[in-house]
Short mmCIF file of C-alpha atoms and ligand atoms in Angstrom, two decimals:
data_model
loop_
_atom_site.label_atom_id
_atom_site.label_comp_id
_atom_site.label_asym_id
_atom_site.label_seq_id
_atom_site.Cartn_x
_atom_site.Cartn_y
_atom_site.Cartn_z
CA MET A 25 -6.79 14.27 -27.71
CA LEU A 26 -6.90 17.99 -26.80
CA LYS A 27 -9.37 20.07 -28.76
CA ALA A 28 -8.96 23.86 -29.08
CA ASP A 29 -9.84 26.71 -31.40
CA TYR A 30 -6.21 27.89 -31.34
CA LEU A 31 -2.85 26.24 -30.88
CA ILE A 32 -0.41 28.90 -29.73
CA VAL A 33 3.30 28.14 -29.93
CA GLY A 34 5.36 30.11 -27.40
CA ALA A 35 4.39 31.74 -24.10
CA GLY A 36 6.25 35.04 -24.52
CA PHE A 37 4.70 38.47 -25.02
CA ALA A 38 3.35 37.52 -28.45
CA GLY A 39 1.83 34.17 -27.53
CA LEU A 40 0.33 35.21 -24.20
CA THR A 41 -1.17 38.45 -25.51
CA ALA A 42 -2.83 36.52 -28.33
CA ALA A 43 -4.05 33.81 -25.95
CA GLU A 44 -5.42 36.26 -23.40
CA ARG A 45 -7.39 38.23 -26.01
CA LEU A 46 -8.71 35.13 -27.78
CA CYS A 47 -9.89 33.56 -24.50
CA THR A 48 -11.30 36.55 -22.68
CA GLN A 49 -12.50 38.87 -25.47
CA TYR A 50 -13.63 36.29 -27.99
CA GLY A 51 -14.40 33.26 -25.81
CA ARG A 52 -12.08 31.00 -27.76
CA SER A 53 -10.23 28.00 -26.36
CA CYS A 54 -6.44 27.94 -26.66
CA VAL A 55 -3.66 25.46 -26.07
CA VAL A 56 -0.41 27.32 -25.39
CA VAL A 57 2.72 25.22 -25.84
CA GLU A 58 6.05 26.44 -24.53
CA GLN A 59 9.31 24.53 -24.77
CA ARG A 60 10.88 26.30 -21.78
CA ASN A 61 9.89 25.54 -18.19
CA HIS A 62 8.41 29.00 -17.57
CA LEU A 63 6.17 31.75 -18.93
CA GLY A 64 7.31 35.01 -20.48
CA GLY A 65 9.82 34.02 -23.16
CA ASN A 66 12.86 36.28 -23.00
CA ALA A 67 11.13 38.70 -20.63
CA TYR A 68 10.98 36.09 -17.83
CA ASP A 69 12.24 37.31 -14.44
CA PHE A 70 12.63 35.58 -11.07
CA HIS A 71 13.98 36.03 -7.53
CA ASN A 72 17.36 34.34 -7.32
CA ASP A 73 18.87 32.55 -4.30
CA HIS A 74 20.09 35.92 -3.00
CA GLY A 75 16.56 37.35 -3.01
CA VAL A 76 17.28 39.67 -5.94
CA LEU A 77 14.70 40.05 -8.72
CA VAL A 78 16.68 39.43 -11.92
CA HIS A 79 15.88 39.31 -15.62
CA ALA A 80 16.85 35.85 -16.79
CA TYR A 81 17.61 36.66 -20.43
CA GLY A 82 19.14 40.12 -20.30
CA PRO A 83 17.66 43.42 -19.16
CA HIS A 84 14.14 44.14 -20.33
CA TYR A 85 13.35 47.85 -20.10
CA PHE A 86 9.68 48.28 -20.93
CA ARG A 87 8.84 51.45 -22.79
CA THR A 88 6.11 52.56 -25.16
CA ASN A 89 4.59 55.56 -26.91
CA SER A 90 1.30 53.72 -27.32
CA PRO A 91 -1.45 54.47 -24.78
CA ARG A 92 -3.33 51.44 -26.09
CA ILE A 93 -0.52 49.01 -25.31
CA ARG A 94 0.12 50.55 -21.91
CA GLU A 95 -3.60 50.34 -21.07
CA TYR A 96 -3.81 46.76 -22.23
CA LEU A 97 -0.89 45.57 -20.05
CA SER A 98 -2.06 47.70 -17.13
CA ARG A 99 -4.95 45.25 -16.73
CA PHE A 100 -2.40 42.74 -15.46
CA THR A 101 0.11 44.87 -13.61
CA ASP A 102 0.81 48.10 -11.78
CA TRP A 103 3.99 49.86 -12.83
CA HIS A 104 7.21 51.04 -11.28
CA GLU A 105 8.01 54.10 -13.37
CA VAL A 106 11.72 54.55 -13.94
CA GLU A 107 13.90 56.63 -16.23
CA TYR A 108 16.44 54.19 -17.57
CA ARG A 109 19.97 55.58 -17.33
CA ILE A 110 23.14 53.87 -18.43
CA LEU A 111 26.86 54.66 -18.76
CA SER A 112 29.61 53.65 -21.11
CA PHE A 113 33.06 52.63 -19.83
CA ALA A 114 35.81 53.51 -22.33
CA ASP A 115 39.43 54.65 -22.08
CA GLY A 116 39.40 53.76 -18.36
CA ARG A 117 36.48 55.99 -17.34
CA TYR A 118 32.70 56.19 -17.17
CA TRP A 119 30.99 58.33 -19.81
CA SER A 120 27.50 59.72 -19.86
CA PHE A 121 25.70 57.70 -22.56
CA PRO A 122 23.89 57.88 -25.00
CA ILE A 123 25.98 60.78 -26.29
CA ASN A 124 24.60 64.08 -24.96
CA LEU A 125 25.91 67.45 -23.79
CA LYS A 126 27.35 65.87 -20.60
CA THR A 127 29.34 63.39 -22.73
CA PHE A 128 30.65 66.27 -24.82
CA GLU A 129 31.73 68.14 -21.69
CA GLN A 130 33.59 65.05 -20.51
CA TRP A 131 35.12 64.75 -23.99
CA ILE A 132 36.49 68.32 -24.03
CA GLY A 133 37.16 68.46 -20.28
CA ARG A 134 35.13 71.57 -19.45
CA ASP A 135 31.61 72.99 -19.32
CA SER A 136 29.96 73.69 -22.64
CA THR A 137 26.68 74.63 -24.33
CA SER A 138 24.29 72.98 -26.78
CA GLY A 139 25.39 75.48 -29.40
CA GLU A 140 29.06 74.60 -29.01
CA MET A 141 28.26 70.90 -29.13
CA GLN A 142 26.16 71.31 -32.27
CA ALA A 143 28.99 73.21 -33.98
CA TRP A 144 31.50 70.56 -32.91
CA LEU A 145 29.28 67.72 -34.17
CA GLU A 146 28.87 69.60 -37.43
CA SER A 147 32.66 69.68 -37.79
CA GLN A 148 32.94 65.92 -37.07
CA ARG A 149 30.00 64.58 -39.05
CA VAL A 150 30.42 62.79 -42.32
CA ALA A 151 27.91 64.23 -44.77
CA ILE A 152 25.65 61.31 -45.62
CA GLY A 153 22.05 62.05 -46.55
CA HIS A 154 20.56 58.59 -46.16
CA PRO A 155 22.73 56.24 -44.07
CA ARG A 156 22.69 52.77 -45.63
CA ASN A 157 24.32 50.88 -42.77
CA SER A 158 25.16 51.18 -39.06
CA GLU A 159 28.60 52.71 -39.60
CA GLU A 160 27.07 55.46 -41.74
CA ALA A 161 24.22 55.90 -39.25
CA VAL A 162 26.73 56.81 -36.51
CA VAL A 163 29.44 58.71 -38.40
CA SER A 164 26.77 60.87 -40.04
CA LYS A 165 25.69 61.96 -36.54
CA VAL A 166 28.90 62.11 -34.46
CA GLY A 167 31.89 61.49 -36.75
CA TRP A 168 34.68 58.90 -36.60
CA GLU A 169 36.23 59.50 -33.17
CA MET A 170 33.10 58.99 -31.11
CA TYR A 171 32.08 56.16 -33.44
CA GLU A 172 35.32 54.38 -32.68
CA THR A 173 35.16 55.06 -28.94
CA PHE A 174 31.56 54.04 -28.30
CA PHE A 175 30.12 52.06 -31.23
CA LYS A 176 32.52 50.18 -33.41
CA GLY A 177 33.95 47.73 -30.87
CA TYR A 178 30.61 47.13 -29.15
CA THR A 179 28.85 46.42 -32.42
CA ILE A 180 31.53 44.04 -33.70
CA LYS A 181 31.40 42.11 -30.40
CA GLN A 182 27.61 42.02 -30.34
CA TRP A 183 26.97 41.08 -33.95
CA LYS A 184 30.32 39.61 -35.08
CA ARG A 185 29.97 41.83 -38.12
CA ASP A 186 31.40 45.12 -39.14
CA PRO A 187 28.76 47.85 -38.63
CA LYS A 188 29.07 48.45 -42.40
CA ASN A 189 27.29 45.12 -42.86
CA LEU A 190 24.38 45.83 -40.54
CA ASP A 191 21.23 47.80 -41.29
CA ALA A 192 21.37 51.47 -40.25
CA SER A 193 18.47 50.79 -37.87
CA VAL A 194 20.67 48.78 -35.46
CA CYS A 195 22.88 51.65 -34.28
CA ALA A 196 20.24 54.26 -35.05
CA ARG A 197 18.37 52.86 -32.03
CA ILE A 198 20.77 54.85 -29.88
CA PRO A 199 19.88 58.56 -29.76
CA VAL A 200 22.38 61.45 -29.90
CA ARG A 201 21.33 64.62 -28.07
CA THR A 202 22.81 68.07 -27.70
CA ASN A 203 20.98 68.80 -24.42
CA ARG A 204 21.58 67.26 -20.98
CA ASP A 205 18.90 64.58 -21.38
CA ASP A 206 20.86 61.41 -20.57
CA ARG A 207 17.97 58.94 -20.61
CA TYR A 208 18.79 55.78 -22.51
CA LEU A 209 15.40 55.72 -24.21
CA THR A 210 13.05 58.37 -25.54
CA GLU A 211 9.60 56.79 -25.31
CA ALA A 212 6.92 58.63 -23.34
CA PHE A 213 6.17 55.77 -20.94
CA GLN A 214 9.09 53.98 -19.30
CA ALA A 215 8.30 51.56 -16.50
CA LEU A 216 8.71 48.02 -15.23
CA PRO A 217 5.84 45.80 -14.10
CA ARG A 218 5.78 46.46 -10.36
CA ASP A 219 5.81 42.83 -9.27
CA GLY A 220 7.95 41.71 -12.19
CA TYR A 221 7.19 40.44 -15.68
CA THR A 222 6.50 36.87 -14.62
CA ARG A 223 3.76 37.90 -12.20
CA MET A 224 2.17 39.93 -15.01
CA PHE A 225 2.24 36.93 -17.34
CA GLU A 226 0.73 34.71 -14.62
CA ARG A 227 -2.18 37.14 -14.33
CA MET A 228 -2.68 37.02 -18.11
CA VAL A 229 -2.89 33.24 -17.91
CA ASP A 230 -5.23 33.38 -14.89
CA ALA A 231 -7.55 35.72 -16.79
CA CYS A 232 -8.09 33.01 -19.40
CA GLY A 233 -9.44 30.50 -16.84
CA ALA A 234 -10.46 27.11 -18.15
CA ARG A 235 -10.37 28.26 -21.78
CA LEU A 236 -6.58 28.03 -21.74
CA THR A 237 -4.50 24.86 -21.48
CA LEU A 238 -0.83 25.56 -20.84
CA LEU A 239 1.82 22.99 -21.63
CA LEU A 240 5.30 23.98 -20.46
CA ASN A 241 8.48 21.99 -21.18
CA THR A 242 6.92 20.95 -24.46
CA ASP A 243 8.03 21.37 -28.04
CA TYR A 244 4.88 21.94 -30.11
CA ARG A 245 6.01 19.36 -32.64
CA ASP A 246 5.69 16.67 -29.98
CA VAL A 247 2.02 17.49 -29.31
CA LEU A 248 0.83 18.06 -32.85
CA PRO A 249 -0.62 14.53 -33.10
CA ARG A 250 -2.47 15.07 -29.81
CA VAL A 251 -4.08 18.48 -30.45
CA ASP A 252 -7.04 19.10 -32.70
CA TRP A 253 -6.89 22.83 -33.57
CA ASN A 254 -8.42 25.18 -36.10
CA HIS A 255 -5.73 27.84 -36.29
CA MET A 256 -2.13 28.07 -35.10
CA VAL A 257 -0.42 31.23 -33.80
CA TYR A 258 3.27 30.54 -34.15
CA THR A 259 5.84 32.69 -32.28
CA GLY A 260 8.94 30.49 -32.64
CA ALA A 261 11.70 30.88 -35.22
CA ILE A 262 10.31 30.93 -38.76
CA ASP A 263 13.21 28.96 -40.29
CA GLU A 264 12.68 26.18 -37.73
CA PHE A 265 9.00 25.99 -38.67
CA TYR A 266 10.08 25.13 -42.21
CA ASP A 267 12.92 22.81 -41.11
CA ARG A 268 15.42 25.37 -42.44
CA ARG A 269 14.70 24.26 -45.99
CA PHE A 270 16.32 27.36 -47.51
CA GLY A 271 19.15 27.34 -44.97
CA ALA A 272 19.44 28.60 -41.39
CA LEU A 273 18.64 32.25 -40.72
CA PRO A 274 21.45 33.92 -38.77
CA TYR A 275 20.85 34.79 -35.10
CA ARG A 276 23.13 36.11 -32.38
CA SER A 277 23.12 34.49 -28.99
CA LEU A 278 24.34 35.53 -25.55
CA ARG A 279 25.82 33.97 -22.45
CA PHE A 280 24.82 35.54 -19.13
CA GLU A 281 27.22 35.39 -16.20
CA HIS A 282 25.50 36.21 -12.88
CA GLU A 283 27.42 37.31 -9.78
CA SER A 284 25.81 38.26 -6.46
CA PHE A 285 27.07 40.30 -3.54
CA THR A 286 26.17 40.75 0.13
CA PRO A 287 26.10 44.18 1.83
CA GLU A 288 29.52 43.42 3.38
CA GLN A 289 31.03 42.66 -0.01
CA LEU A 290 29.43 45.80 -1.42
CA ARG A 291 30.96 48.13 1.13
CA GLU A 292 34.25 48.29 -0.74
CA ARG A 293 32.38 49.14 -3.97
CA GLU A 294 30.68 52.22 -2.52
CA SER A 295 33.34 54.58 -3.81
CA ILE A 296 32.53 53.32 -7.33
CA SER A 297 28.78 52.75 -7.13
CA GLY A 298 28.18 55.95 -5.19
CA LYS A 299 25.57 54.39 -2.88
CA PRO A 300 25.32 51.54 -0.40
CA GLY A 301 23.87 48.23 -1.61
CA PHE A 302 25.01 48.61 -5.23
CA TRP A 303 28.01 47.33 -7.20
CA GLN A 304 28.16 49.86 -10.06
CA PRO A 305 26.99 53.46 -10.55
CA ALA A 306 24.14 52.73 -13.02
CA MET A 307 21.71 49.95 -13.95
CA GLN A 308 23.75 49.25 -17.08
CA VAL A 309 27.34 49.98 -18.00
CA ASN A 310 28.41 49.31 -21.59
CA TYR A 311 31.94 48.10 -22.33
CA PRO A 312 32.55 48.91 -25.99
CA ASN A 313 36.20 48.04 -26.30
CA ASP A 314 38.44 46.21 -23.90
CA GLU A 315 36.33 43.41 -22.44
CA ALA A 316 34.84 40.26 -23.96
CA PHE A 317 31.42 41.20 -22.54
CA THR A 318 29.33 44.06 -23.96
CA ARG A 319 27.61 45.22 -20.79
CA ILE A 320 27.15 44.70 -17.08
CA VAL A 321 23.60 45.04 -15.84
CA GLU A 322 22.60 45.60 -12.21
CA ILE A 323 18.85 45.53 -12.57
CA LYS A 324 18.17 46.47 -8.92
CA HIS A 325 18.85 50.09 -9.95
CA ALA A 326 15.80 49.91 -12.22
CA THR A 327 13.43 47.63 -10.30
CA GLY A 328 13.80 49.74 -7.16
CA GLN A 329 13.70 46.51 -5.17
CA ASP A 330 14.38 46.92 -1.46
CA CYS A 331 16.93 44.14 -0.99
CA PRO A 332 20.31 44.26 0.82
CA ASN A 333 22.01 42.01 -1.73
CA THR A 334 22.56 42.75 -5.38
CA THR A 335 23.27 40.81 -8.57
CA ILE A 336 25.22 41.89 -11.62
CA VAL A 337 25.03 40.14 -14.99
CA ARG A 338 27.81 40.24 -17.57
CA GLU A 339 26.59 39.71 -21.14
CA TYR A 340 28.87 37.82 -23.53
CA PRO A 341 27.78 37.70 -27.17
CA GLU A 342 27.93 34.20 -28.66
CA ASP A 343 27.39 32.42 -31.92
CA TYR A 344 24.00 30.76 -32.20
CA GLY A 345 24.13 26.99 -32.35
CA PRO A 346 23.16 23.82 -30.45
CA GLY A 347 22.58 24.57 -26.74
CA THR A 348 22.17 28.33 -27.25
CA GLU A 349 19.10 30.52 -27.75
CA PRO A 350 18.34 32.59 -30.87
CA TYR A 351 18.11 35.93 -29.07
CA TYR A 352 18.67 38.38 -31.89
CA PRO A 353 17.64 38.21 -35.54
CA VAL A 354 20.44 39.89 -37.51
CA PRO A 355 19.17 43.02 -39.32
CA ALA A 356 21.27 42.94 -42.47
CA PRO A 357 20.67 42.79 -46.24
CA ASP A 358 21.80 39.14 -46.60
CA SER A 359 19.53 37.82 -43.86
CA ALA A 360 16.64 39.88 -45.26
CA VAL A 361 16.99 38.03 -48.58
CA LEU A 362 16.81 34.65 -46.85
CA TYR A 363 13.97 35.70 -44.56
CA LYS A 364 11.96 36.79 -47.58
CA LEU A 365 11.94 33.21 -48.86
CA TYR A 366 10.47 31.98 -45.59
CA LYS A 367 8.02 34.88 -45.47
CA GLN A 368 6.69 33.94 -48.90
CA LEU A 369 5.89 30.46 -47.58
CA ALA A 370 4.32 31.90 -44.43
CA GLU A 371 2.05 34.18 -46.47
CA ARG A 372 0.59 31.15 -48.20
CA GLU A 373 -0.49 29.52 -44.92
CA ASN A 374 -4.22 29.75 -44.28
CA ARG A 375 -4.23 28.17 -40.86
CA VAL A 376 -1.06 29.61 -39.32
CA SER A 377 -0.24 33.19 -38.20
CA PHE A 378 3.37 34.18 -37.62
CA ILE A 379 3.87 36.86 -34.97
CA GLY A 380 6.61 38.03 -32.60
CA ARG A 381 10.35 38.61 -32.81
CA LEU A 382 11.36 35.17 -34.02
CA ALA A 383 8.47 34.37 -36.34
CA THR A 384 8.76 37.67 -38.22
CA TYR A 385 12.55 37.81 -37.85
CA ARG A 386 12.48 41.43 -36.68
CA TYR A 387 14.41 43.18 -33.91
CA TYR A 388 11.15 44.21 -32.18
CA ASN A 389 10.76 45.61 -28.69
CA MET A 390 8.21 44.19 -26.29
CA ASP A 391 5.56 46.84 -26.87
CA GLN A 392 5.76 46.35 -30.62
CA VAL A 393 5.20 42.63 -30.17
CA VAL A 394 2.16 43.25 -27.98
CA GLY A 395 0.79 45.60 -30.65
CA MET A 396 1.38 42.99 -33.31
CA ALA A 397 -0.45 40.30 -31.29
CA LEU A 398 -3.42 42.57 -30.60
CA ALA A 399 -3.69 43.41 -34.30
CA GLU A 400 -3.44 39.78 -35.38
CA VAL A 401 -6.21 38.68 -33.02
CA GLU A 402 -8.48 41.43 -34.31
CA LYS A 403 -7.75 40.33 -37.84
CA LEU A 404 -8.40 36.68 -37.06
CA GLU A 405 -11.64 37.39 -35.24
CA GLY A 406 -12.85 39.69 -37.99
CA LYS A 407 -12.90 42.96 -36.09
P1 FAD B 2 10.02 35.34 -27.16
O1 FAD B 2 10.05 36.09 -25.89
O2 FAD B 2 11.29 34.86 -27.75
O3 FAD B 2 9.02 34.11 -26.98
C1 FAD B 2 8.93 33.06 -27.92
C2 FAD B 2 8.73 31.78 -27.14
O4 FAD B 2 8.49 30.71 -28.07
C3 FAD B 2 9.96 31.40 -26.34
O5 FAD B 2 9.66 31.31 -24.96
C4 FAD B 2 10.37 30.05 -26.94
O6 FAD B 2 10.89 29.15 -25.96
C5 FAD B 2 9.06 29.55 -27.52
N1 FAD B 2 9.26 28.56 -28.60
C6 FAD B 2 10.04 28.69 -29.69
N2 FAD B 2 10.01 27.56 -30.44
C7 FAD B 2 9.17 26.71 -29.81
C8 FAD B 2 8.74 25.39 -30.07
N3 FAD B 2 9.18 24.67 -31.14
N4 FAD B 2 7.86 24.80 -29.21
C9 FAD B 2 7.43 25.47 -28.10
N5 FAD B 2 7.82 26.73 -27.79
C10 FAD B 2 8.68 27.35 -28.63
N6 FAD B 2 12.60 44.57 -25.63
C11 FAD B 2 12.25 45.74 -25.04
O7 FAD B 2 11.17 46.28 -25.30
N7 FAD B 2 13.09 46.34 -24.12
C12 FAD B 2 14.27 45.79 -23.76
O8 FAD B 2 15.01 46.36 -22.95
C13 FAD B 2 14.66 44.56 -24.38
N8 FAD B 2 15.82 43.99 -24.05
C14 FAD B 2 16.17 42.80 -24.62
C15 FAD B 2 17.37 42.22 -24.24
C16 FAD B 2 17.75 40.99 -24.78
C17 FAD B 2 19.04 40.38 -24.35
C18 FAD B 2 16.89 40.36 -25.72
C19 FAD B 2 17.30 39.06 -26.32
C20 FAD B 2 15.72 40.94 -26.11
C21 FAD B 2 15.33 42.17 -25.56
N9 FAD B 2 14.13 42.78 -25.89
C22 FAD B 2 13.78 43.97 -25.31
C23 FAD B 2 13.20 42.18 -26.88
C24 FAD B 2 12.14 41.31 -26.22
O9 FAD B 2 12.77 40.22 -25.59
C25 FAD B 2 11.19 40.84 -27.30
O10 FAD B 2 10.58 41.92 -27.97
C26 FAD B 2 10.04 39.98 -26.76
O11 FAD B 2 10.44 39.10 -25.75
C27 FAD B 2 9.49 39.20 -27.92
O12 FAD B 2 8.44 38.39 -27.49
P2 FAD B 2 8.05 37.12 -28.37
O13 FAD B 2 6.87 36.51 -27.70
O14 FAD B 2 7.96 37.51 -29.79
O15 FAD B 2 9.32 36.17 -28.31
N1 UDP B 3 25.53 50.04 -29.51
C1 UDP B 3 26.87 50.40 -29.48
N2 UDP B 3 27.39 50.88 -28.31
C2 UDP B 3 26.68 51.00 -27.18
C3 UDP B 3 25.31 50.63 -27.21
C4 UDP B 3 24.77 50.14 -28.39
O1 UDP B 3 27.56 50.28 -30.48
O2 UDP B 3 27.22 51.43 -26.15
C5 UDP B 3 24.96 49.52 -30.78
C6 UDP B 3 25.11 48.00 -30.86
O3 UDP B 3 25.28 47.64 -32.22
C7 UDP B 3 23.79 47.52 -30.32
C8 UDP B 3 22.84 48.54 -30.91
O4 UDP B 3 23.57 49.79 -30.84
O5 UDP B 3 23.49 46.21 -30.74
C9 UDP B 3 21.52 48.69 -30.19
O6 UDP B 3 21.78 48.93 -28.82
P1 UDP B 3 20.72 48.56 -27.69
O7 UDP B 3 21.27 49.09 -26.41
O8 UDP B 3 19.40 49.02 -28.11
O9 UDP B 3 20.82 46.98 -27.72
P2 UDP B 3 19.85 45.83 -27.14
O10 UDP B 3 19.42 46.29 -25.78
O11 UDP B 3 18.76 45.69 -28.13
O12 UDP B 3 20.76 44.65 -27.10
#
């Protein structure tokens, strides 16, 4: 029998932040149970057989506006600061993306100004005061043509839903700018853990010392009879916790196809990538329309790793089902109704906290999940 103050389900950002704080700040004992064979949840990274540091479950671009969250994680890692830049490939060419003045200049085929772009957008925009869905969120900013070139096909592939049936927040994640700022993201701090995410998570675990017992390759349901705990912090899927009694919540899954290249193989790509040692011209290229995949990621652009080889990853959206992972909760009115039923049950639990992307069924970024875990621990420990 294992005895611990806390049983923590999941060793991703949510579970490990909670465990680290409980062990080191409050002197609690924790058993962390993770069904996968590694730390880090979806942020897990590793060096592949070609020596390239890759993100196992899709690109994870850390960013935050919160000094508190940055300071907290900085205890466990130094950072490689990087401005994330991506491109979109549509109509047979690369476009500056997210939409900005450079995109507009490509669109009209000549140099332009912010003022001209603003006037053009004004002429394209559909007047909608409060966008109610993702189609409205985009056409109210850029109009139908750019919506159809850059958003509609991508969103249907990714979510298998018309953007009309997705919350406005999904496509509203992507900024539109009338200056030449072509950064993918807008947060003040944009950086990757210098030695990778996994190393950072290992340091979080090390900080806990003997107070933490880590069980990998283990479904928490299999150890319940063997652990005597006072409180559970659950970061898995909320519908699974309740055996899907109201029905399964919808999730989208992904299939990742990795392909690696040697410097010799990369030589013929130099005219496209623009520099030796790389396959494509940016860390991420989105393919909104003609391909089955949504994006190709070459993370070496962002990690800054000094490695002669490179790896690209094509991302194919998939239905969620047996043998796949529930990567994305689906932000839509129908799933919100179902989630609410589970949330009502969760709110009645005295001995279980639900935190993280799966347990709260929210399309959260990593920093938001860290913030949520820090807040939950403070609440639990009465501070
Ligand atoms: P997870 O990382 O999902 O961890 C939950 C863990 O619980 C998992 O490891 C799971 O195996 C485990 N678990 C579940 N059920 C059980 C069980 N029954 N028993 C034991 N263990 C269990 N965020 C960003 O900020 N920037 C990005 O660029 C970014 N890109 C992303 C790209 C993709 C493709 C995806 C899918 C997500 C991306 N995110 C990004 C979001 C980021 O992955 C999440 O915010 C973060 O990983 C959530 O952490 P978590 O601990 O809540 O969940
Ligand atoms: N999106 C799009 N075209 C793009 C990029 C994004 O239509 O080129 C939409 C799509 O619906 C996507 C959402 O905007 O799911 C959010 O994009 P983001 O790049 O933030 O996706 P994530 O990295 O979370 O998968």
